[in-house]
Amino acid sequence: MFRFNASETYELLHKINENIFIADKEYNIVFFNDSARKLLTQIGPYAGFSEPEEFLGSSLGVFGLQQKIQNNGSFPCTVSIRLFNKFYAEIGIDQLTDEKGNNKGYILTWKDVTEFEEQLKEIRKQLQILDMPVIPLSVDTAVLVPVMGKLTEDRLAFLGEKILSHSAEQGNEYVIFDFTGVSDEMDAHIAFRLQQVINALKLMGVLSIYVGIRPEMAKSIVQNGLHVNVPMFNTFVHGIRYVWKQTGYELVKRDE
């Protein structure tokens, strides 16, 4: 059977193109390979270390990993961490044991997914922009906001920022929220968040109008005793006709 001696094992670990760390059973870092050295060069300044070697002897707690290992009931395992609001990693952890099964320490394989997470953030941001478009209408001071899918706090927060900014820049006077694409029920918490958006628009002199409330949503509004203090219409056509009337516009058929 082929075996590596200590020096050969040490050399082999340095040749592996993955970030490998070894910690003793007290969770102190005792080794990292050359690949991990490059990673620590990037992370070091955020942890207060100017050189990668300064991590040797430091606790895995510097990465927030000690508690995760202590709380884990079985090995091998994988944990996700976020460091300094900048670095993201998926880390595989396993115990190092002697021939009798006694714990001698831990080996960690660190997969840096920072670039991947940043790409996901950008994709989510772009999807949010496309998620709730602000559509200009024939009346210059009115816009349509189609609301589709499941209403969540994050989506409503983004919607609020987007429509308030747009209204301030474009001088909107009417915003028609079209809920035709929302079939979920509306609970009190979501209704409160949505009302906050409406109240903020009202303070800016913008009137909100609801159209396309679906039966499921209407039932939940009634059952939860929610109060919706905005003009409401069955369809967008009825809503835009209301805006025309308020602004003095009229749809007239031309004779050829």
mmCIF file of C-alpha atoms in Angstrom:
data_model
loop_
_atom_site.group_PDB
_atom_site.id
_atom_site.type_symbol
_atom_site.label_atom_id
_atom_site.label_comp_id
_atom_site.label_asym_id
_atom_site.label_seq_id
_atom_site.Cartn_x
_atom_site.Cartn_y
_atom_site.Cartn_z
ATOM 1 C CA MET A 1 0.000 0.000 0.000
ATOM 2 C CA PHE A 2 1.384 3.397 -1.026
ATOM 3 C CA ARG A 3 1.876 5.823 1.883
ATOM 4 C CA PHE A 4 2.961 9.467 2.156
ATOM 5 C CA ASN A 5 5.353 10.576 4.852
ATOM 6 C CA ALA A 6 4.825 13.875 6.672
ATOM 7 C CA SER A 7 6.888 16.007 4.304
ATOM 8 C CA GLU A 8 5.246 14.459 1.216
ATOM 9 C CA THR A 9 1.777 15.053 2.672
ATOM 10 C CA TYR A 10 2.718 18.655 3.436
ATOM 11 C CA GLU A 11 3.931 19.143 -0.142
ATOM 12 C CA LEU A 12 0.807 17.508 -1.558
ATOM 13 C CA LEU A 13 -1.524 19.809 0.375
ATOM 14 C CA HIS A 14 0.255 22.827 -1.064
ATOM 15 C CA LYS A 15 -0.170 21.499 -4.600
ATOM 16 C CA ILE A 16 -3.950 21.070 -4.292
ATOM 17 C CA ASN A 17 -5.704 23.934 -6.060
ATOM 18 C CA GLU A 18 -8.274 24.435 -3.289
ATOM 19 C CA ASN A 19 -8.212 26.541 -0.120
ATOM 20 C CA ILE A 20 -7.369 24.116 2.672
ATOM 21 C CA PHE A 21 -7.092 24.928 6.373
ATOM 22 C CA ILE A 22 -6.254 22.677 9.308
ATOM 23 C CA ALA A 23 -7.173 23.555 12.892
ATOM 24 C CA ASP A 24 -6.360 21.757 16.140
ATOM 25 C CA LYS A 25 -9.075 20.473 18.465
ATOM 26 C CA GLU A 26 -9.076 23.856 20.243
ATOM 27 C CA TYR A 27 -10.134 25.410 16.891
ATOM 28 C CA ASN A 28 -6.834 27.229 16.361
ATOM 29 C CA ILE A 29 -5.487 27.457 12.791
ATOM 30 C CA VAL A 30 -2.243 25.460 12.501
ATOM 31 C CA PHE A 31 -1.889 25.159 8.722
ATOM 32 C CA PHE A 32 -3.109 26.547 5.412
ATOM 33 C CA ASN A 33 -1.909 25.704 1.920
ATOM 34 C CA ASP A 34 -0.592 28.008 -0.800
ATOM 35 C CA SER A 35 -4.000 28.398 -2.395
ATOM 36 C CA ALA A 36 -5.483 29.528 0.938
ATOM 37 C CA ARG A 37 -2.570 31.934 1.398
ATOM 38 C CA LYS A 38 -3.791 33.939 -1.614
ATOM 39 C CA LEU A 39 -7.293 34.062 -0.120
ATOM 40 C CA LEU A 40 -5.973 35.240 3.260
ATOM 41 C CA THR A 41 -3.993 37.996 1.537
ATOM 42 C CA GLN A 42 -7.345 39.442 0.438
ATOM 43 C CA ILE A 43 -9.188 38.836 3.711
ATOM 44 C CA GLY A 44 -6.339 39.762 6.084
ATOM 45 C CA PRO A 45 -6.732 43.575 6.083
ATOM 46 C CA TYR A 46 -10.422 43.233 7.015
ATOM 47 C CA ALA A 47 -9.476 41.004 9.966
ATOM 48 C CA GLY A 48 -6.648 43.308 11.085
ATOM 49 C CA PHE A 49 -3.826 41.112 9.726
ATOM 50 C CA SER A 50 -1.223 42.467 7.308
ATOM 51 C CA GLU A 51 0.316 39.065 6.470
ATOM 52 C CA PRO A 52 -1.370 35.646 5.959
ATOM 53 C CA GLU A 53 1.012 34.030 8.507
ATOM 54 C CA GLU A 54 -0.616 36.121 11.234
ATOM 55 C CA PHE A 55 -3.671 33.852 10.961
ATOM 56 C CA LEU A 56 -1.619 30.924 12.281
ATOM 57 C CA GLY A 57 -2.524 30.361 15.914
ATOM 58 C CA SER A 58 -5.701 32.400 15.544
ATOM 59 C CA SER A 59 -9.053 30.876 16.384
ATOM 60 C CA LEU A 60 -11.500 29.853 13.668
ATOM 61 C CA GLY A 61 -13.745 32.316 15.465
ATOM 62 C CA VAL A 62 -12.159 35.033 13.324
ATOM 63 C CA PHE A 63 -14.254 33.573 10.504
ATOM 64 C CA GLY A 64 -17.260 32.893 12.723
ATOM 65 C CA LEU A 65 -16.644 29.169 12.302
ATOM 66 C CA GLN A 66 -15.903 27.976 15.844
ATOM 67 C CA GLN A 67 -19.504 28.271 17.002
ATOM 68 C CA LYS A 68 -20.765 26.610 13.815
ATOM 69 C CA ILE A 69 -18.459 23.634 14.394
ATOM 70 C CA GLN A 70 -19.419 23.358 18.051
ATOM 71 C CA ASN A 71 -23.109 23.417 17.181
ATOM 72 C CA ASN A 72 -22.744 20.767 14.507
ATOM 73 C CA GLY A 73 -23.651 17.245 15.515
ATOM 74 C CA SER A 74 -22.088 15.325 12.646
ATOM 75 C CA PHE A 75 -19.178 15.413 10.195
ATOM 76 C CA PRO A 76 -18.444 15.948 7.389
ATOM 77 C CA CYS A 77 -20.647 19.022 6.972
ATOM 78 C CA THR A 78 -20.888 22.187 4.909
ATOM 79 C CA VAL A 79 -21.557 25.676 6.264
ATOM 80 C CA SER A 80 -22.065 29.033 4.580
ATOM 81 C CA ILE A 81 -20.478 32.212 5.916
ATOM 82 C CA ARG A 82 -20.416 35.896 5.081
ATOM 83 C CA LEU A 83 -17.396 37.916 6.201
ATOM 84 C CA PHE A 84 -17.168 41.683 6.668
ATOM 85 C CA ASN A 85 -20.229 42.173 4.413
ATOM 86 C CA LYS A 86 -17.910 41.476 1.477
ATOM 87 C CA PHE A 87 -16.787 37.834 1.243
ATOM 88 C CA TYR A 88 -18.993 34.769 0.854
ATOM 89 C CA ALA A 89 -17.874 31.164 1.237
ATOM 90 C CA GLU A 90 -19.092 27.574 1.314
ATOM 91 C CA ILE A 91 -16.877 25.633 3.701
ATOM 92 C CA GLY A 92 -16.615 21.857 3.975
ATOM 93 C CA ILE A 93 -15.578 20.716 7.465
ATOM 94 C CA ASP A 94 -14.471 17.290 8.674
ATOM 95 C CA GLN A 95 -12.827 15.944 11.807
ATOM 96 C CA LEU A 96 -9.276 14.650 11.881
ATOM 97 C CA THR A 97 -9.042 11.579 14.098
ATOM 98 C CA ASP A 98 -6.300 9.194 15.193
ATOM 99 C CA GLU A 99 -6.414 5.413 14.781
ATOM 100 C CA LYS A 100 -8.575 5.117 17.911
ATOM 101 C CA GLY A 101 -11.096 7.641 16.643
ATOM 102 C CA ASN A 102 -10.037 10.445 18.992
ATOM 103 C CA ASN A 103 -10.524 13.962 17.691
ATOM 104 C CA LYS A 104 -7.235 15.587 16.725
ATOM 105 C CA GLY A 105 -8.591 18.631 14.936
ATOM 106 C CA TYR A 106 -10.427 19.741 11.832
ATOM 107 C CA ILE A 107 -9.758 20.104 8.118
ATOM 108 C CA LEU A 108 -11.627 22.780 6.199
ATOM 109 C CA THR A 109 -12.038 23.205 2.446
ATOM 110 C CA TRP A 110 -12.949 26.801 1.687
ATOM 111 C CA LYS A 111 -14.810 27.504 -1.559
ATOM 112 C CA ASP A 112 -14.913 31.230 -2.270
ATOM 113 C CA VAL A 113 -18.296 32.155 -3.802
ATOM 114 C CA THR A 114 -17.969 35.931 -3.446
ATOM 115 C CA GLU A 115 -18.032 36.620 -7.181
ATOM 116 C CA PHE A 116 -21.007 34.288 -7.630
ATOM 117 C CA GLU A 117 -22.963 36.007 -4.838
ATOM 118 C CA GLU A 118 -22.206 39.438 -6.292
ATOM 119 C CA GLN A 119 -23.504 38.273 -9.656
ATOM 120 C CA LEU A 120 -26.658 36.977 -7.970
ATOM 121 C CA LYS A 121 -27.123 40.341 -6.256
ATOM 122 C CA GLU A 122 -26.894 42.156 -9.564
ATOM 123 C CA ILE A 123 -29.338 39.725 -11.191
ATOM 124 C CA ARG A 124 -31.801 40.182 -8.310
ATOM 125 C CA LYS A 125 -31.459 43.942 -8.638
ATOM 126 C CA GLN A 126 -32.175 43.817 -12.360
ATOM 127 C CA LEU A 127 -35.126 41.478 -11.799
ATOM 128 C CA GLN A 128 -36.545 43.896 -9.236
ATOM 129 C CA ILE A 129 -36.363 46.712 -11.770
ATOM 130 C CA LEU A 130 -38.267 44.575 -14.273
ATOM 131 C CA ASP A 131 -40.573 43.157 -11.592
ATOM 132 C CA MET A 132 -42.683 46.280 -11.025
ATOM 133 C CA PRO A 133 -42.389 48.619 -13.999
ATOM 134 C CA VAL A 134 -43.726 52.176 -13.903
ATOM 135 C CA ILE A 135 -45.629 52.681 -17.164
ATOM 136 C CA PRO A 136 -46.508 56.193 -18.450
ATOM 137 C CA LEU A 137 -50.133 56.698 -19.533
ATOM 138 C CA SER A 138 -51.942 58.976 -21.965
ATOM 139 C CA VAL A 139 -52.456 61.456 -19.129
ATOM 140 C CA ASP A 140 -49.009 62.939 -18.533
ATOM 141 C CA THR A 141 -49.375 63.078 -14.756
ATOM 142 C CA ALA A 142 -50.583 59.474 -14.354
ATOM 143 C CA VAL A 143 -48.662 56.186 -14.350
ATOM 144 C CA LEU A 144 -49.558 52.513 -14.141
ATOM 145 C CA VAL A 145 -47.804 50.076 -11.804
ATOM 146 C CA PRO A 146 -48.675 46.419 -12.542
ATOM 147 C CA VAL A 147 -48.241 44.373 -9.355
ATOM 148 C CA MET A 148 -47.756 40.660 -10.056
ATOM 149 C CA GLY A 149 -46.922 37.549 -8.084
ATOM 150 C CA LYS A 150 -46.665 37.206 -4.330
ATOM 151 C CA LEU A 151 -46.564 40.381 -2.254
ATOM 152 C CA THR A 152 -43.647 40.396 0.189
ATOM 153 C CA GLU A 153 -42.087 42.996 2.454
ATOM 154 C CA ASP A 154 -38.951 43.227 0.291
ATOM 155 C CA ARG A 155 -40.964 43.752 -2.888
ATOM 156 C CA LEU A 156 -43.139 46.404 -1.272
ATOM 157 C CA ALA A 157 -40.076 48.202 0.109
ATOM 158 C CA PHE A 158 -38.547 48.279 -3.369
ATOM 159 C CA LEU A 159 -41.882 49.359 -4.877
ATOM 160 C CA GLY A 160 -42.146 52.219 -2.400
ATOM 161 C CA GLU A 161 -38.653 53.528 -3.160
ATOM 162 C CA LYS A 162 -39.175 53.199 -6.898
ATOM 163 C CA ILE A 163 -42.583 54.900 -7.184
ATOM 164 C CA LEU A 164 -41.753 57.685 -4.708
ATOM 165 C CA SER A 165 -38.568 58.505 -6.620
ATOM 166 C CA HIS A 166 -40.372 58.374 -9.956
ATOM 167 C CA SER A 167 -43.212 60.582 -8.704
ATOM 168 C CA ALA A 168 -40.786 63.186 -7.383
ATOM 169 C CA GLU A 169 -38.864 63.281 -10.683
ATOM 170 C CA GLN A 170 -41.822 63.171 -13.083
ATOM 171 C CA GLY A 171 -44.441 65.112 -11.113
ATOM 172 C CA ASN A 172 -46.988 62.303 -10.982
ATOM 173 C CA GLU A 173 -50.444 63.138 -9.645
ATOM 174 C CA TYR A 174 -52.038 59.700 -10.052
ATOM 175 C CA VAL A 175 -50.648 56.201 -9.617
ATOM 176 C CA ILE A 176 -52.823 53.276 -10.688
ATOM 177 C CA PHE A 177 -51.845 50.031 -8.946
ATOM 178 C CA ASP A 178 -53.099 47.082 -10.985
ATOM 179 C CA PHE A 179 -53.435 43.899 -8.857
ATOM 180 C CA THR A 180 -54.798 41.713 -11.660
ATOM 181 C CA GLY A 181 -51.688 39.518 -11.461
ATOM 182 C CA VAL A 182 -51.986 38.981 -7.679
ATOM 183 C CA SER A 183 -54.188 36.090 -6.588
ATOM 184 C CA ASP A 184 -52.808 35.607 -3.060
ATOM 185 C CA GLU A 185 -54.573 36.717 0.050
ATOM 186 C CA MET A 186 -53.477 39.957 1.692
ATOM 187 C CA ASP A 187 -52.660 39.745 5.390
ATOM 188 C CA ALA A 188 -52.714 42.672 7.807
ATOM 189 C CA HIS A 189 -48.934 43.080 7.800
ATOM 190 C CA ILE A 190 -48.647 43.353 4.008
ATOM 191 C CA ALA A 191 -51.676 45.661 3.893
ATOM 192 C CA PHE A 192 -49.993 47.933 6.467
ATOM 193 C CA ARG A 193 -46.777 48.097 4.402
ATOM 194 C CA LEU A 194 -48.742 48.887 1.257
ATOM 195 C CA GLN A 195 -50.691 51.579 3.099
ATOM 196 C CA GLN A 196 -47.394 53.167 4.125
ATOM 197 C CA VAL A 197 -46.512 53.535 0.439
ATOM 198 C CA ILE A 198 -49.935 55.065 -0.240
ATOM 199 C CA ASN A 199 -49.589 57.490 2.683
ATOM 200 C CA ALA A 200 -46.137 58.599 1.511
ATOM 201 C CA LEU A 201 -47.500 59.245 -1.986
ATOM 202 C CA LYS A 202 -50.410 61.188 -0.498
ATOM 203 C CA LEU A 203 -47.990 63.476 1.349
ATOM 204 C CA MET A 204 -46.424 64.230 -2.036
ATOM 205 C CA GLY A 205 -49.809 65.109 -3.495
ATOM 206 C CA VAL A 206 -50.148 61.864 -5.431
ATOM 207 C CA LEU A 207 -53.488 60.006 -5.459
ATOM 208 C CA SER A 208 -53.284 56.207 -5.489
ATOM 209 C CA ILE A 209 -55.904 54.108 -7.261
ATOM 210 C CA TYR A 210 -56.407 50.333 -6.974
ATOM 211 C CA VAL A 211 -57.700 48.260 -9.878
ATOM 212 C CA GLY A 212 -58.012 44.542 -10.601
ATOM 213 C CA ILE A 213 -58.473 43.274 -7.030
ATOM 214 C CA ARG A 214 -58.986 39.493 -7.381
ATOM 215 C CA PRO A 215 -61.701 37.596 -5.427
ATOM 216 C CA GLU A 216 -59.179 35.891 -3.086
ATOM 217 C CA MET A 217 -57.551 39.200 -2.246
ATOM 218 C CA ALA A 218 -60.927 40.918 -1.770
ATOM 219 C CA LYS A 219 -62.101 38.192 0.619
ATOM 220 C CA SER A 220 -58.976 38.423 2.762
ATOM 221 C CA ILE A 221 -59.276 42.228 2.950
ATOM 222 C CA VAL A 222 -62.849 41.898 4.249
ATOM 223 C CA GLN A 223 -62.140 38.964 6.588
ATOM 224 C CA ASN A 224 -59.152 40.721 8.152
ATOM 225 C CA GLY A 225 -61.110 43.936 8.621
ATOM 226 C CA LEU A 226 -58.600 45.897 6.564
ATOM 227 C CA HIS A 227 -59.408 49.449 5.491
ATOM 228 C CA VAL A 228 -58.336 50.526 2.014
ATOM 229 C CA ASN A 229 -58.750 54.276 1.765
ATOM 230 C CA VAL A 230 -58.187 54.744 -1.966
ATOM 231 C CA PRO A 231 -60.484 54.797 -5.023
ATOM 232 C CA MET A 232 -60.977 51.212 -6.224
ATOM 233 C CA PHE A 233 -62.165 49.926 -9.595
ATOM 234 C CA ASN A 234 -62.743 46.529 -11.130
ATOM 235 C CA THR A 235 -60.538 47.030 -14.187
ATOM 236 C CA PHE A 236 -57.820 49.303 -15.469
ATOM 237 C CA VAL A 237 -60.256 50.769 -18.025
ATOM 238 C CA HIS A 238 -62.522 51.989 -15.217
ATOM 239 C CA GLY A 239 -59.524 53.357 -13.351
ATOM 240 C CA ILE A 240 -58.147 55.344 -16.273
ATOM 241 C CA ARG A 241 -61.607 56.717 -17.032
ATOM 242 C CA TYR A 242 -61.715 58.011 -13.454
ATOM 243 C CA VAL A 243 -58.365 59.744 -14.016
ATOM 244 C CA TRP A 244 -59.635 61.271 -17.281
ATOM 245 C CA LYS A 245 -62.667 62.635 -15.490
ATOM 246 C CA GLN A 246 -60.571 64.097 -12.666
ATOM 247 C CA THR A 247 -58.188 65.785 -15.099
ATOM 248 C CA GLY A 248 -60.773 66.994 -17.583
ATOM 249 C CA TYR A 249 -59.884 64.561 -20.361
ATOM 250 C CA GLU A 250 -62.483 62.784 -22.460
ATOM 251 C CA LEU A 251 -62.300 59.937 -24.950
ATOM 252 C CA VAL A 252 -64.020 61.029 -28.157
ATOM 253 C CA LYS A 253 -64.565 58.936 -31.268
ATOM 254 C CA ARG A 254 -63.462 60.748 -34.416
ATOM 255 C CA ASP A 255 -65.653 60.720 -37.475
ATOM 256 C CA GLU A 256 -63.759 59.934 -40.643
#
